[in-house]
Structure formats: structure tokens, C-alpha cells
mmCIF file of C-alpha atoms in Angstrom:
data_model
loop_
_atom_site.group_PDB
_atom_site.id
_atom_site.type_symbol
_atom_site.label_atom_id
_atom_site.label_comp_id
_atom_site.label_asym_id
_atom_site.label_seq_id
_atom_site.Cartn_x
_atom_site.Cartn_y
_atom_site.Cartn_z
ATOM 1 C CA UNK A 1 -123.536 12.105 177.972
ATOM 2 C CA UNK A 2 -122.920 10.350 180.798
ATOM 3 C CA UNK A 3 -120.794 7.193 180.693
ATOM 4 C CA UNK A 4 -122.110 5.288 183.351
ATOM 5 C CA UNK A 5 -120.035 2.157 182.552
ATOM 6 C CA UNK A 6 -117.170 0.743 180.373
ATOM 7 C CA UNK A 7 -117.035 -2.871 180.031
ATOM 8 C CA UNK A 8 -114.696 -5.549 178.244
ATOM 9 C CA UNK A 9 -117.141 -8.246 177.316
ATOM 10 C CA UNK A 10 -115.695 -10.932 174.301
ATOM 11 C CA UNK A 11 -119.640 -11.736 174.194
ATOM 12 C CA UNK A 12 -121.077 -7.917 173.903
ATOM 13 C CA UNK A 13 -124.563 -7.967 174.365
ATOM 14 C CA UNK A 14 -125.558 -11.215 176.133
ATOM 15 C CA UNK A 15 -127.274 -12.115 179.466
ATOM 16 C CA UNK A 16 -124.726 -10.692 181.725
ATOM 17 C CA UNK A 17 -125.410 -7.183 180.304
ATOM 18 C CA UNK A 18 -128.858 -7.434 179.360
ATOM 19 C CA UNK A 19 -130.354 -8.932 183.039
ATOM 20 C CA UNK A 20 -127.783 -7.428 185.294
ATOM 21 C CA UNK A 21 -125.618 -4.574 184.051
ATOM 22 C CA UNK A 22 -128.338 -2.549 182.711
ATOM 23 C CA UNK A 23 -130.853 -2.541 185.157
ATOM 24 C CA UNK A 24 -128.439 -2.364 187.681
ATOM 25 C CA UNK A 25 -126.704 0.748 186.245
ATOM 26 C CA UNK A 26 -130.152 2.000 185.038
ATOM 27 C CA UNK A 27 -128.397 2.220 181.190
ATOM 28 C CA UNK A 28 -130.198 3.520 178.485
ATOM 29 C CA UNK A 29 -128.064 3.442 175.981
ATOM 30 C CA UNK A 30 -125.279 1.225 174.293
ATOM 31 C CA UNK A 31 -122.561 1.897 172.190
ATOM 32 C CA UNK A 32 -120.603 -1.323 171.167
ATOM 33 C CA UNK A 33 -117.058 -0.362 170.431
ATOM 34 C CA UNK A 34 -115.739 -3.216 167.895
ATOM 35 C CA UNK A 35 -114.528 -2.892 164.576
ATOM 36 C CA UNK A 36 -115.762 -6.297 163.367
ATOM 37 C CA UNK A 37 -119.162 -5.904 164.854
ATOM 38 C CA UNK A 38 -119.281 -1.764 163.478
ATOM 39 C CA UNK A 39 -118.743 -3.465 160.059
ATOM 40 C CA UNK A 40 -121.419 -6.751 160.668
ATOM 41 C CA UNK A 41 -125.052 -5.268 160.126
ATOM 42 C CA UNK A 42 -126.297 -9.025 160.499
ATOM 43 C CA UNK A 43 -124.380 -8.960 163.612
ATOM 44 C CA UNK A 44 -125.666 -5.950 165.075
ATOM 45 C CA UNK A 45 -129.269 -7.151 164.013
ATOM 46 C CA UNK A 46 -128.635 -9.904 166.136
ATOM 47 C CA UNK A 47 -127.620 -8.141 168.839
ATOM 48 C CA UNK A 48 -130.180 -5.587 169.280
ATOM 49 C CA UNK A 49 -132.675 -8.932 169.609
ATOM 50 C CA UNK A 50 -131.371 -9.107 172.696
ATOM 51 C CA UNK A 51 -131.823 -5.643 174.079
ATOM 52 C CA UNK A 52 -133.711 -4.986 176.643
ATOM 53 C CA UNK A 53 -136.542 -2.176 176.525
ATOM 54 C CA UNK A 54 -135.351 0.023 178.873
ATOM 55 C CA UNK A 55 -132.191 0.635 176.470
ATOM 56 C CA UNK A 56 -133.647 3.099 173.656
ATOM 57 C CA UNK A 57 -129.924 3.444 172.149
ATOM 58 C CA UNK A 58 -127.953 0.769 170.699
ATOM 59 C CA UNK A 59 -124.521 2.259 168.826
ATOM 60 C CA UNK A 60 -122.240 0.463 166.905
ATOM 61 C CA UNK A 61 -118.778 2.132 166.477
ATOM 62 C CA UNK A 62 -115.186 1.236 165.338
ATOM 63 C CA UNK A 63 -113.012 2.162 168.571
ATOM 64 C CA UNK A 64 -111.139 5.141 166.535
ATOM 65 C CA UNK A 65 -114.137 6.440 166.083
ATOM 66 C CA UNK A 66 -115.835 6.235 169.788
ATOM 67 C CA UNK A 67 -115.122 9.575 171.615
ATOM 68 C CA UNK A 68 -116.241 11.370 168.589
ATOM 69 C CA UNK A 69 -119.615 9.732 168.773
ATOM 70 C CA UNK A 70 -119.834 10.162 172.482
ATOM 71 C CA UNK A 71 -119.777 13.633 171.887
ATOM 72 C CA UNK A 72 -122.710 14.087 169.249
ATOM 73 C CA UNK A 73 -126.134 15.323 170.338
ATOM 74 C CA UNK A 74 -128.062 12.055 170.334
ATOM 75 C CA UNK A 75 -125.618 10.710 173.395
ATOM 76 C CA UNK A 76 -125.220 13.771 175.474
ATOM 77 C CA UNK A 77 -128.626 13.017 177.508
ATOM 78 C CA UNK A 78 -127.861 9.190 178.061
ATOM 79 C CA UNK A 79 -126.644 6.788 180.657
ATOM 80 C CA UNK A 80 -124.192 5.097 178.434
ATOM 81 C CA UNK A 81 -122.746 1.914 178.691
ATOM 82 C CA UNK A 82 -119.658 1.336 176.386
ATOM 83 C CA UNK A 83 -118.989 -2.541 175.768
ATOM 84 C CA UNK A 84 -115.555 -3.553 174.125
ATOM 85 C CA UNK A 85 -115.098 -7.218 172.657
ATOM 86 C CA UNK A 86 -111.574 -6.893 173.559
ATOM 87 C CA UNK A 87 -108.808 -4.902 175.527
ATOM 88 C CA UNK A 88 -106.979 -4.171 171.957
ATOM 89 C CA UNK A 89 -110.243 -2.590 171.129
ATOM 90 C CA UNK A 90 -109.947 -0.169 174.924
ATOM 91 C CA UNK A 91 -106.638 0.555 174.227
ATOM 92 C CA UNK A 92 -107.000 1.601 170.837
ATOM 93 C CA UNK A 93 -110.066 3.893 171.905
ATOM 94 C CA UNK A 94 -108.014 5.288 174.779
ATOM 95 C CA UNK A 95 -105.217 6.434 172.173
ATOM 96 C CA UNK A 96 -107.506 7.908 170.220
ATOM 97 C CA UNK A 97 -109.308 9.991 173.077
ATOM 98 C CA UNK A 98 -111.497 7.986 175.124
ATOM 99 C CA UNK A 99 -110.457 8.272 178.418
ATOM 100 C CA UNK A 100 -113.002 6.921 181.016
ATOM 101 C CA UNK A 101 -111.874 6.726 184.715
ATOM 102 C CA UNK A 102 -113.121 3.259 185.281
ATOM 103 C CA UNK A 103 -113.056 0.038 183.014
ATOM 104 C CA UNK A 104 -114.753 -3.492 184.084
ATOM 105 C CA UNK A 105 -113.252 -6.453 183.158
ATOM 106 C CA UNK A 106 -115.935 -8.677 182.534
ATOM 107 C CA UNK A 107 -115.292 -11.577 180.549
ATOM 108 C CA UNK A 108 -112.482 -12.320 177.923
ATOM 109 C CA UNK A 109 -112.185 -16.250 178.231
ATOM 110 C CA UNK A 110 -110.764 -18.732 175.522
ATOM 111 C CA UNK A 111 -107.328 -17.590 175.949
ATOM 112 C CA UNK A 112 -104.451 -21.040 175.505
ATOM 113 C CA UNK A 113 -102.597 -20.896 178.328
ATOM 114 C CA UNK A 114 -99.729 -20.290 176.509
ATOM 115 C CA UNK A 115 -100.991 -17.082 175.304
ATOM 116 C CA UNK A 116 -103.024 -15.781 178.215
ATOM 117 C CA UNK A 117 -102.346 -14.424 181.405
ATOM 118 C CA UNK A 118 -105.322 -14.949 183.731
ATOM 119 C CA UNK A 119 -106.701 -12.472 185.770
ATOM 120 C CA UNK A 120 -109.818 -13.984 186.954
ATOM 121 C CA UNK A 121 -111.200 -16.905 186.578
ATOM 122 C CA UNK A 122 -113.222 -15.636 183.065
ATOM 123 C CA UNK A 123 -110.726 -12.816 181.992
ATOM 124 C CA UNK A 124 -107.601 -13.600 179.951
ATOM 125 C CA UNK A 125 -105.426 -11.276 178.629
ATOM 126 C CA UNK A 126 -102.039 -11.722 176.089
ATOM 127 C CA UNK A 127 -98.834 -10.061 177.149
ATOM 128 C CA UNK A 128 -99.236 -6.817 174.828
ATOM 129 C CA UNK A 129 -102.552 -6.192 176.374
ATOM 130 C CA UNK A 130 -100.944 -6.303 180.035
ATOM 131 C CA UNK A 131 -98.387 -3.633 179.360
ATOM 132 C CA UNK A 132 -100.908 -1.366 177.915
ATOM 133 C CA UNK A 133 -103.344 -1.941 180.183
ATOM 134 C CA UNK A 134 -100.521 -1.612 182.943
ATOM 135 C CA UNK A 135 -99.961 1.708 181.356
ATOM 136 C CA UNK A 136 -103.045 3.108 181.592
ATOM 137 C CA UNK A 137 -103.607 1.973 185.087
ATOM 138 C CA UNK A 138 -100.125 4.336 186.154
ATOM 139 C CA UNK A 139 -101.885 7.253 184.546
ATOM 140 C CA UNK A 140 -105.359 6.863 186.815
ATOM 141 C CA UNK A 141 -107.109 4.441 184.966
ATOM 142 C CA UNK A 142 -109.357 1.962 187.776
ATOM 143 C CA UNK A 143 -110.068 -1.408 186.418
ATOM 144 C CA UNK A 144 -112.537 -3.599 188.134
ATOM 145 C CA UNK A 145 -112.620 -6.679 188.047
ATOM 146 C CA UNK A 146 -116.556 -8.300 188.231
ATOM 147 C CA UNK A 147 -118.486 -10.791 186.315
ATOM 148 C CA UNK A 148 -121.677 -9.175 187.200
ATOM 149 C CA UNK A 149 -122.950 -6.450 189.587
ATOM 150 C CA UNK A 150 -123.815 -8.902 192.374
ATOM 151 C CA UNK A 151 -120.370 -10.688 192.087
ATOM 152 C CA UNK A 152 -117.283 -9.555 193.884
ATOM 153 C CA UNK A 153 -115.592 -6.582 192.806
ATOM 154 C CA UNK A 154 -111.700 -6.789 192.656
ATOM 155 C CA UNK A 155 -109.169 -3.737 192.241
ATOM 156 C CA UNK A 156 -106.778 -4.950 189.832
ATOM 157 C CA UNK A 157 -103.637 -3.110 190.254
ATOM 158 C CA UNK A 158 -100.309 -4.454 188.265
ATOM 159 C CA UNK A 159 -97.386 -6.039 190.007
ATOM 160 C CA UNK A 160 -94.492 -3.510 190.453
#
């Protein structure tokens, strides 16, 4: 396998990723890491409506379970692109062995301002979130900050 990309997306599968990310990246495979969606089959239906063809992989995978699937046969061939609906959903992957060296925050909106801290102008995060993702960042982790792949690209880095 070869994980081409790791995004957080609160929309999954939508334009964004569809018309930019995965030509771009030249993806050929998916692997949504929610656990709502891994338990929605109406929700996943939807969603593969609005692959494209050049994907010939769509997954669907609670995050505990993610670097296990990464590792079966089917994947090991691909250009995978990993899309979390949330950074609760990263973090809980990364404690349970997915470690990729680059994450993209992409867009995680909707976020009161009371409860959000705002990173970009389409990517909130809560407090708890922050310190993890903080974490991660002090052990190597990049994070990116882009919309899409002709947007700017910001190094997020967090405050000392």
C-alpha cells in the first residue's frame, strides 16, 4: 500500500475530493475512516455515487480498525487516500497504529465559536483535539493545511 494522502474532511467524499484530490494525487483507492459512516450502509451507498472512475477501491472502516486493513492484500498495490470526518477519528487511529507522516486539514467547519478554535478559515477544531493534535505534531507528525490541491498550502505548527 501506498498512502498517498490523509485527509480530515467533515464532508468525506464530496467535490473537493472527487474533482481535485484524486486526480491530482492520481488515488485509486479510498478508505473512509469513520465509525458512523463504517456502521451506515445507506451512507456508504451514497457515497460511492459520487466516486469517480478512476477510484476502483472505496473502504469503509471504524478508525480502530484502519491500520489493520491497510495492511491486507487488497490495499498493498494502491494509491490510498485515507479521509477522516473528524480529528477525534485521526487521533483515535493514530493510537491504535496508524501513523502517517503527513495529515491535510481540509475542512471541519460548523464549529460555535465558543467551542472551536479556528485554524483556517474552513477548519475548526475543539480544545481536546488541539492538544492531541499538538502532540502528535512534537513526535513528527506534518499537518497541512489546504482546501484543495490548487489552494495554498500552510505548515501548521502549534504555538510554544
Amino acid at each position: 500500500m501506498t498512502l498517498i494522502w490523509t485527509r480530515i474532511d467533515q464532508k468525506l467524499i464530496h467535490g473537493q475530493v472527487s474533482v481535485a484530490w484524486v486526480p491530482r494525487l492520481n488515488i485509486d483507492a479510498i478508505v473512509v475512516s469513520d465509525e458512523d459512516t463504517a456502521a451506515d450502509p445507506w451512507t456508504q451507498k451514497v457515497m460511492m455515487m459520487g466516486l469517480p472512475p478512476e477510484v476502483r477501491v472505496a473502504r469503509f472502516v471504524a478508525p480502530a480498525q484502519l491500520a489493520s486493513l491497510l495492511s491486507e492484500a487488497e490495499m498493498t498495490s494502491r494509491r490510498v487516500l485515507v479521509l477522516f470526518k473528524n480529528l477525534t477519528g485521526f487521533l483515535e487511529a493514530a493510537g491504535a497504529g496508524f501513523h502517517p507522516a503527513r495529515i491535510n486539514l481540509g475542512n471541519q467547519a460548523g464549529q460555535p465559536p465558543d467551542r472551536g478554535i479556528r485554524l483556517s478559515e474552513c477548519f475548526y477544531i475543539s480544545p481536546r483535539d488541539l492538544r492531541g493534535l499538538s502532540a502528535l505534531t512534537r513526535d513528527g507528525l506534518e499537518v497541512v493545511i489546504q482546501a484543495v490541491p490548487t489552494g495554498k498550502s500552510v505548515k501548521w505548527t502549534p504555538a510554544p
